Short mmCIF file of C-alpha atoms in Angstrom, two decimals:
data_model
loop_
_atom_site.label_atom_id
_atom_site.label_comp_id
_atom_site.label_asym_id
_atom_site.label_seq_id
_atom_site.Cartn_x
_atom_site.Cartn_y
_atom_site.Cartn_z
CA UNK S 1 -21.49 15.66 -20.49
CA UNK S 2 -22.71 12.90 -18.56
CA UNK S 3 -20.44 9.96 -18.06
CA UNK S 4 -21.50 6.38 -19.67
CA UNK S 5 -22.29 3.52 -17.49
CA UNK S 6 -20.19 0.50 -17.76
CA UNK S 7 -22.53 -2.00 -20.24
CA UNK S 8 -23.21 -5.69 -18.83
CA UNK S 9 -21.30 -6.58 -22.40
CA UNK S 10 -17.80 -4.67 -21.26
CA UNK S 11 -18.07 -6.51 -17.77
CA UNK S 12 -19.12 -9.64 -19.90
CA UNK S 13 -16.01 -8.76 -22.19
CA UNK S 14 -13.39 -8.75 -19.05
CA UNK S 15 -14.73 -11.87 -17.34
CA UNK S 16 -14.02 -13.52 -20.71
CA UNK S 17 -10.80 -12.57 -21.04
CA UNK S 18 -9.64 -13.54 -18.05
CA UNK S 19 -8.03 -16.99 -17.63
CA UNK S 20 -9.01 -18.37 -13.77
CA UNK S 21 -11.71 -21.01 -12.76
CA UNK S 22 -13.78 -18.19 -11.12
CA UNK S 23 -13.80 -14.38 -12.67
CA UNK S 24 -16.42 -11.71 -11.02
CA UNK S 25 -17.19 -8.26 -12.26
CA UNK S 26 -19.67 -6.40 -10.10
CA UNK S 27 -20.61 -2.70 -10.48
CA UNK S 28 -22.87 -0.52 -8.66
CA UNK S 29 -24.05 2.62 -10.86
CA UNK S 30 -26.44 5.25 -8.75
CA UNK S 31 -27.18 1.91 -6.26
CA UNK S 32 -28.58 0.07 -9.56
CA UNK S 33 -26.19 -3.57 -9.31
CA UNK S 34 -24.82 -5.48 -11.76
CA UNK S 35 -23.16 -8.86 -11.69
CA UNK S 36 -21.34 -10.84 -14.08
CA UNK S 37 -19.80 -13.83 -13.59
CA UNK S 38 -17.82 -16.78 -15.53
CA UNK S 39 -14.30 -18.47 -15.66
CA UNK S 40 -12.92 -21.80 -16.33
CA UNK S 41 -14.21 -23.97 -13.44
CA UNK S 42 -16.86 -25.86 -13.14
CA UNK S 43 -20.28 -24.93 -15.38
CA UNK S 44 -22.49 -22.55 -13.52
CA UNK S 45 -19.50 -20.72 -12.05
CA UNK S 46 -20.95 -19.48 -8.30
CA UNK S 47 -18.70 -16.78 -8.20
CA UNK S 48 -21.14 -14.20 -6.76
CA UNK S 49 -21.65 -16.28 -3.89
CA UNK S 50 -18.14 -16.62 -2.96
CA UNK S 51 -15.72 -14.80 -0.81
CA UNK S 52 -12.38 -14.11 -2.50
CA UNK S 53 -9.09 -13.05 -1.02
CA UNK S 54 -8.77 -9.41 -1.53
CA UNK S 55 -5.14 -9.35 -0.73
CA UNK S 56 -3.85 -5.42 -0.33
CA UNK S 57 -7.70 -4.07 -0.75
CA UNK S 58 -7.39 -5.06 2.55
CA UNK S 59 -5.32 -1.57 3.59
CA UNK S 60 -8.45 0.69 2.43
CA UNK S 61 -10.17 -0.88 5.38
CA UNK S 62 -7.64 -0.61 7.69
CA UNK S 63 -7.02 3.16 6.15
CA UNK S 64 -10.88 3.79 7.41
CA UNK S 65 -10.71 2.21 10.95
CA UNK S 66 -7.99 4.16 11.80
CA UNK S 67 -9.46 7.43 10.26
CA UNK S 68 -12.88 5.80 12.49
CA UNK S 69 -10.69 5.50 15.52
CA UNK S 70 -9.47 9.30 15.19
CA UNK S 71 -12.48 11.23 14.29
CA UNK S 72 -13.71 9.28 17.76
CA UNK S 73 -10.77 10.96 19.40
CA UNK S 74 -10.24 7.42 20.23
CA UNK S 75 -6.71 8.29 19.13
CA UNK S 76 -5.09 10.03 17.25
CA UNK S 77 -3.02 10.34 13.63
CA UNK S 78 -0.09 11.90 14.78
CA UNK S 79 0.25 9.02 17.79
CA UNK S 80 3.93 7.42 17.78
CA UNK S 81 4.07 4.58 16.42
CA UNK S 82 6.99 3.12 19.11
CA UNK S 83 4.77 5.04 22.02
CA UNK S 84 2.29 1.87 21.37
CA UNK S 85 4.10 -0.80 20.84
CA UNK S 86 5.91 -3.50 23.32
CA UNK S 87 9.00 -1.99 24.79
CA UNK S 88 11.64 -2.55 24.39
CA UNK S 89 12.57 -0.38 21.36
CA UNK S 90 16.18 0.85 21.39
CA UNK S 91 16.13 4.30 20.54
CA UNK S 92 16.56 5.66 16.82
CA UNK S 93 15.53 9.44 15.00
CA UNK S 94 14.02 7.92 12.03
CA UNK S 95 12.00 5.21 13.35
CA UNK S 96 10.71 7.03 16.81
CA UNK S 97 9.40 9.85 14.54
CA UNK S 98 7.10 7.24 12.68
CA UNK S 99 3.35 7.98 13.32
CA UNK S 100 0.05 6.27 12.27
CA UNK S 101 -0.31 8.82 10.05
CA UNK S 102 2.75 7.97 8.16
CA UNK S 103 2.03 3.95 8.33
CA UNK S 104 -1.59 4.78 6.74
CA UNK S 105 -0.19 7.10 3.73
CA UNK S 106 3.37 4.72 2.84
CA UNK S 107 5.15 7.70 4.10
CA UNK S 108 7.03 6.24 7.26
CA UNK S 109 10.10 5.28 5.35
CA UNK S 110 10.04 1.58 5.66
CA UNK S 111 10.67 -0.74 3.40
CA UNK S 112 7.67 -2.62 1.24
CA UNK S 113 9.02 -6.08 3.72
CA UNK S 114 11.66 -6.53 5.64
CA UNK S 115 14.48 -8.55 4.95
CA UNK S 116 13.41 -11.61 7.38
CA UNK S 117 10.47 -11.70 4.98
CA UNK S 118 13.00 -11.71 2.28
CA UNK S 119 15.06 -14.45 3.97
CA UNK S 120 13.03 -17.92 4.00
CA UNK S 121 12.92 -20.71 1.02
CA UNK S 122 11.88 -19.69 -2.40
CA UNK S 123 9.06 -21.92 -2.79
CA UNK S 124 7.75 -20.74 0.75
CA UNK S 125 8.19 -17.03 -0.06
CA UNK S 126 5.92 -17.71 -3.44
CA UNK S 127 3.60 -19.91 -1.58
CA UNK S 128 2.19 -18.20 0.98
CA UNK S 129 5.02 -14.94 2.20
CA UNK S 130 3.64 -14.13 5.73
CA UNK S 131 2.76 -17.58 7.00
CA UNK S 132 5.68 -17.82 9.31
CA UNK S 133 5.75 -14.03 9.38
CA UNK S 134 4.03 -13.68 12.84
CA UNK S 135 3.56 -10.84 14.75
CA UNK S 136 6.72 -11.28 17.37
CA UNK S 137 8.89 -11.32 14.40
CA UNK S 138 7.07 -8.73 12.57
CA UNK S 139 7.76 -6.75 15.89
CA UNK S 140 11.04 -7.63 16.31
CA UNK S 141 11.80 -6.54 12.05
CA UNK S 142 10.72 -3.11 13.08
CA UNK S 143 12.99 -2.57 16.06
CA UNK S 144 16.07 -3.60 14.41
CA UNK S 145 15.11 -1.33 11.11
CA UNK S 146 16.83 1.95 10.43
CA UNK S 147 14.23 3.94 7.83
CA UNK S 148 16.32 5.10 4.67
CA UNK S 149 14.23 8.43 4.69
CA UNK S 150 12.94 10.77 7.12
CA UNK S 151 9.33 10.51 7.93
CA UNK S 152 6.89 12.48 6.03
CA UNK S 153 9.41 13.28 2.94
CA UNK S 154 9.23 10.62 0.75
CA UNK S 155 6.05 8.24 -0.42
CA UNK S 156 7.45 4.38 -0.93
CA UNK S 157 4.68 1.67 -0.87
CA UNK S 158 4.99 -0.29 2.17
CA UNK S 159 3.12 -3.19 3.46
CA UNK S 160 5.62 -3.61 6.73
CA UNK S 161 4.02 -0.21 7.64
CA UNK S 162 -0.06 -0.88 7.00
CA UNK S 163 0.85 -4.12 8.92
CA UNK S 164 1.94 -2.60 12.06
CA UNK S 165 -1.20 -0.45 12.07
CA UNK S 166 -2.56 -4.28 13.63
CA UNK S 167 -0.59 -4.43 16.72
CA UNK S 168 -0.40 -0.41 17.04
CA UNK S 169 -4.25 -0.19 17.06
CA UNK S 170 -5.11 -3.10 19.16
CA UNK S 171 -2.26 -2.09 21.62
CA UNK S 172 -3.94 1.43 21.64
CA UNK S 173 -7.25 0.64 22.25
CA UNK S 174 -6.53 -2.70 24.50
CA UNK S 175 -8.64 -4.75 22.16
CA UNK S 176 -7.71 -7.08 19.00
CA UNK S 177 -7.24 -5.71 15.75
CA UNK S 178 -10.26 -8.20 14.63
CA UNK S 179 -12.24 -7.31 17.05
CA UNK S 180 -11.80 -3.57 16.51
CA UNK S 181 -12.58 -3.77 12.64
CA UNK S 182 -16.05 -5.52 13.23
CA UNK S 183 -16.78 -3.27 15.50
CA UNK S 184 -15.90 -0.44 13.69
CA UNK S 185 -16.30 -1.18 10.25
CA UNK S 186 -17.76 -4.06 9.12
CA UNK S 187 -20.39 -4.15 11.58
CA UNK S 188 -21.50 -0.39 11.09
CA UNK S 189 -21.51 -1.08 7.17
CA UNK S 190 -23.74 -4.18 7.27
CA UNK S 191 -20.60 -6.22 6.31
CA UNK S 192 -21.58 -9.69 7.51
CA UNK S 193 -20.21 -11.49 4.55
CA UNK S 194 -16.79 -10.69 4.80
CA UNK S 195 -13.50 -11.87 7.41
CA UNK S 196 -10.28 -11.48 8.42
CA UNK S 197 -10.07 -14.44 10.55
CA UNK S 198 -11.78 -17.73 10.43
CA UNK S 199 -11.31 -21.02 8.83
CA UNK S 200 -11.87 -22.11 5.20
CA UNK S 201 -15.15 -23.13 3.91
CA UNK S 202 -17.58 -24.11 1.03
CA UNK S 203 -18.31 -20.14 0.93
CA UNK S 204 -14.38 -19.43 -0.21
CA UNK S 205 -13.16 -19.39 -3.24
CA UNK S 206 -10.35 -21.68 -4.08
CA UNK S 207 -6.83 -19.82 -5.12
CA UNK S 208 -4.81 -20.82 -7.87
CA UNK S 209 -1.46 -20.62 -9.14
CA UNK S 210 -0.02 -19.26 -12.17
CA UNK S 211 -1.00 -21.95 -14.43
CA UNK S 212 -4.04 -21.78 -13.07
CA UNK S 213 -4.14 -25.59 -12.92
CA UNK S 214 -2.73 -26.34 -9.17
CA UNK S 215 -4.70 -25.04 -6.13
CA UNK S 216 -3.11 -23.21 -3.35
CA UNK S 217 -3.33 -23.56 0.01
CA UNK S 218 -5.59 -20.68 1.65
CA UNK S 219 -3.29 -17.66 2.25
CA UNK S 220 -2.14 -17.41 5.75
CA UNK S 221 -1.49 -13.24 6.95
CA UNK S 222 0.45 -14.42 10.02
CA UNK S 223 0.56 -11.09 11.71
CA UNK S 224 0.31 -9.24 8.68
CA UNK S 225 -3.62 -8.88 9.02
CA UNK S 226 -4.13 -5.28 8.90
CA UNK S 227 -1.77 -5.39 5.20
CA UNK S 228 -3.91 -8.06 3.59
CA UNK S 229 -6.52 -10.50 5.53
CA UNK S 230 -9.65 -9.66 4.26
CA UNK S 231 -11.94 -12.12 2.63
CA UNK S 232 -15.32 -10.80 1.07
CA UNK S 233 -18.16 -11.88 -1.47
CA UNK S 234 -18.39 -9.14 -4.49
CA UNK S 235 -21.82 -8.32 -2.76
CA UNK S 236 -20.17 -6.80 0.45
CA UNK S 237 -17.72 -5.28 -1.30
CA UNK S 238 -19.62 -3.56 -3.59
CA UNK S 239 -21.94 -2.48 -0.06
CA UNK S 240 -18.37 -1.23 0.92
CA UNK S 241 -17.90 1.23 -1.97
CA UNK S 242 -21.22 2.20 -2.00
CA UNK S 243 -20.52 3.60 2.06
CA UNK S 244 -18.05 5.59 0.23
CA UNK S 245 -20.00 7.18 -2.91
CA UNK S 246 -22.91 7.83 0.16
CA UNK S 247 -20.62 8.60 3.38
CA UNK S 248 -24.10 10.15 4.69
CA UNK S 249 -25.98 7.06 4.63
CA UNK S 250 -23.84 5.46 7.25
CA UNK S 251 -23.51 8.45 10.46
CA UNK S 252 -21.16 6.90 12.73
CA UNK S 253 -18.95 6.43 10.01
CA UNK S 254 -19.89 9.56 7.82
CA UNK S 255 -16.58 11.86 8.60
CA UNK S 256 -14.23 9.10 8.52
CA UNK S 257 -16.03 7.40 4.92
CA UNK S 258 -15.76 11.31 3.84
CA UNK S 259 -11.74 11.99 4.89
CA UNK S 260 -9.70 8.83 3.23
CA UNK S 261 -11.42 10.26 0.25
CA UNK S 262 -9.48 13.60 0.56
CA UNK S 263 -7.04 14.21 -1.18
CA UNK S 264 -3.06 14.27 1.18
CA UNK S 265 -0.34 14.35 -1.03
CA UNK S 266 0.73 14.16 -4.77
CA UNK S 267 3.74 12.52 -6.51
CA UNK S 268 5.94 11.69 -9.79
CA UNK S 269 7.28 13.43 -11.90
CA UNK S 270 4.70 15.52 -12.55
CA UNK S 271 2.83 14.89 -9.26
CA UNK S 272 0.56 12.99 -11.40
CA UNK S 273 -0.38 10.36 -8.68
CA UNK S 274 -2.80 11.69 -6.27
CA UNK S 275 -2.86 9.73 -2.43
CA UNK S 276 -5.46 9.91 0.43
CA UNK S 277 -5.24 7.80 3.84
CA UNK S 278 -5.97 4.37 2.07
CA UNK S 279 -6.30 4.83 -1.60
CA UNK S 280 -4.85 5.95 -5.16
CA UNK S 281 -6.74 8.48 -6.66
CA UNK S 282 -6.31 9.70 -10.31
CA UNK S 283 -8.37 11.69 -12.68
CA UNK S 284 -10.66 11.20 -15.49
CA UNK S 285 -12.80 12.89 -18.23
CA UNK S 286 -15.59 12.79 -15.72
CA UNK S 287 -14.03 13.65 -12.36
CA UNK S 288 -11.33 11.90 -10.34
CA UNK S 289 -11.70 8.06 -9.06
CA UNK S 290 -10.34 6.19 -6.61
CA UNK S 291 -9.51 2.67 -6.99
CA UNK S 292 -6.95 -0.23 -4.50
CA UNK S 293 -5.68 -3.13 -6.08
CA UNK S 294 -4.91 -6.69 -4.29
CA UNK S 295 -3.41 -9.58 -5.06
CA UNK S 296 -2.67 -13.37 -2.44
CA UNK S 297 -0.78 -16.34 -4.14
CA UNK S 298 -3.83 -17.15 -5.99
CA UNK S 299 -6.64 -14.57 -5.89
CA UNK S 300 -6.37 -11.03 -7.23
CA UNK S 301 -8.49 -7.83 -7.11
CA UNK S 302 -9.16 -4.69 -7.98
CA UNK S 303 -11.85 -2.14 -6.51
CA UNK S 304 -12.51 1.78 -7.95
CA UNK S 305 -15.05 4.31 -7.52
CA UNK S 306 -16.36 7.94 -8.71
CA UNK S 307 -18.28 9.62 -7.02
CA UNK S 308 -19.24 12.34 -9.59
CA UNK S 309 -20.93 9.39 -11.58
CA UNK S 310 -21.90 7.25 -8.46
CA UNK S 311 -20.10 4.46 -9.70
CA UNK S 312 -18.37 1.54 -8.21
CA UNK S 313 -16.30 -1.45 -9.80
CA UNK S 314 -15.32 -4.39 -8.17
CA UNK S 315 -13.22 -6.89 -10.06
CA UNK S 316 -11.88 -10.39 -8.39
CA UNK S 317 -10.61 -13.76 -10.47
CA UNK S 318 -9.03 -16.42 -8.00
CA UNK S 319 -5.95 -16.98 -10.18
CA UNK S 320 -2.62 -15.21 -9.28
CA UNK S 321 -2.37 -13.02 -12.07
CA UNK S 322 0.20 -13.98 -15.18
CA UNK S 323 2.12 -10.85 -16.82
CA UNK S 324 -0.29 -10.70 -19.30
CA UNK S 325 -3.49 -10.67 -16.53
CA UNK S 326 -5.97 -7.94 -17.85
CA UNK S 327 -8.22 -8.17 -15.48
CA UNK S 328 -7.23 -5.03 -13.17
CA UNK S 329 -6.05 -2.85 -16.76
CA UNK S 330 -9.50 -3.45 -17.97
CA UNK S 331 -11.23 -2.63 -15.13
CA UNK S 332 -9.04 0.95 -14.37
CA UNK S 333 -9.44 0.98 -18.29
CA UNK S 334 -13.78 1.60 -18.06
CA UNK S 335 -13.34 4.49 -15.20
CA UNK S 336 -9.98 6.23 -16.78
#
């Protein structure tokens, strides 16, 4: 049976119910692209022209440079983490054993943050978390941690471990961790619209709190980059997933587009959760999909794709999401 297209009136139908001055769905089906947009702000809302903070989205392109990186025999997965980064490290089992491997599939044991994440004002953690996490400290979090679990047993979401894929990377290859993913990645897939660095412009869209009333500040990674940094318009991201439903279009990045697709390991219960190298993959009537969601002090985001139906989903709102935000349900809701 052949699987139904998401209609322009469901995407029409989620923009609408979704409380934030600027709400975007954009879907690709077969390369055909569709783009709706709306919100509260301003009449005319420009949201297809703007590039939104994509938060932990942000990992599936770090997942790919580093796959990039070892199908280049540039390095390689099963590198030691504390082989690559500033000595010194005092010595410990757990920690030593930690590979990139591990970082890229939340399997390295560490925590989701550490505690000197934890440990700063309330209203700064809410505001804007990494801002005065910089890369030293980062750094320094890591050598004093002791991992709860062995590497390699046990799956526990961690953004302390995609984030040390920055300094491990850049410290491998001798060059930034910016400069690598151009480079590597956004270059090769024609990415020109989207950043990890820069400053704020007219082209960025504006986050917003809670209420949705009060602005926030831009989000600041501090040397969290590789967790969460990206900025992209709906366009480029939708060019992203479309690399990945056509890994063959793009040859220099063909093997490594086709391996964070595969399948690694499976958990809950009834290992009902699926995991590759960057993203969550579960199944549906029509053959499994793959999907990353993202979320800054004011911006949120979700991105899926199947491949059996060549279809890609990109959902963004620059509002942090409220507990009754439907925005990502309703967008894992038309693929599942």
């Amino acid at each position: 049976m052949t699987a139904p297209s998401p209609t322009r009136a469901e995407l029409r139908a989620i923009v609408d119910s979704v409380d934030a001055p600027d709400v975007v769905m954009a879907l690709s089906q077969d390369g055909h692209r569709t783009v709706v947009t709306g919100g509260t702000g301003p009449a005319g809302a420009r949201g297809a022209d703007l590039r939104f903070e994509v938060g932990s989205v942000t990992k599936t392109f770090t997942a790919l440079l580093l796959a990039t990186l070892a199908h280049q025999r540039i390095l390689g997965f099963s590198d030691r983490l504390s082989a690559l980064l500033p000595p010194p490290v005092p010595p410990h089992a757990r920690r030593d054993a930690i590979t990139l491997f591990h970082l890229a599939t939340h399997t390295s044991g560490l925590p989701r943050l550490p505690w000197s994440v934890y440990l700063q004002p309330r209203g700064r953690f809410h505001a804007n978390p990494f801002a005065h996490s910089t890369q030293p400290r980062m750094l320094g979090a890591f050598a004093r941690c002791r991992p709860r679990s062995a590497p390699g047993t046990r799956w526990h979401y961690s953004n302390f471990g995609v984030a040390l894929l920055g300094p491990a990377l850049a410290r491998a290859t001798g060059t930034p961790f910016t400069d690598l993913m151009t480079t590597h990645v956004l270059g090769p897939l024609g990415l020109a619209d989207t950043t990890l660095t820069g400053p704020y412009d007219h082209r960025d869209a504006l986050g917003h709190d809670l209420t949705g009333d009060e602005a926030c500040p831009p989000f600041a990674p501090g040397g969290w980059v590789a967790a969460g940094a990206v900025r992209a318009t709906p366009g480029d991201l939708l060019t992203y997933l479309e690399a990945l439903l056509a890994p063959g279009s793009h040859p220099p990045l063909a093997d490594a587009l086709r391996y964070v697709q595969e399948p690694l390991l499976r958990r809950g219960r009834h290992r009902e959760h699926t995991h590759t190298i960057g993203w969550f993959q579960h199944p549906s009537e029509h053959g499994p999909f793959f999907f990353h969601s993202g979320a800054t002090p004011g911006q949120e985001a979700f991105l899926a794709f199947r491949p059996s139906t060549g279809t890609a989903l990109v959902a963004l709102a620059n509002r942090r999401y409220p507990p009754v935000a439907t925005l990502q349900q309703s967008t894992y809701n038309l693929l599942a």
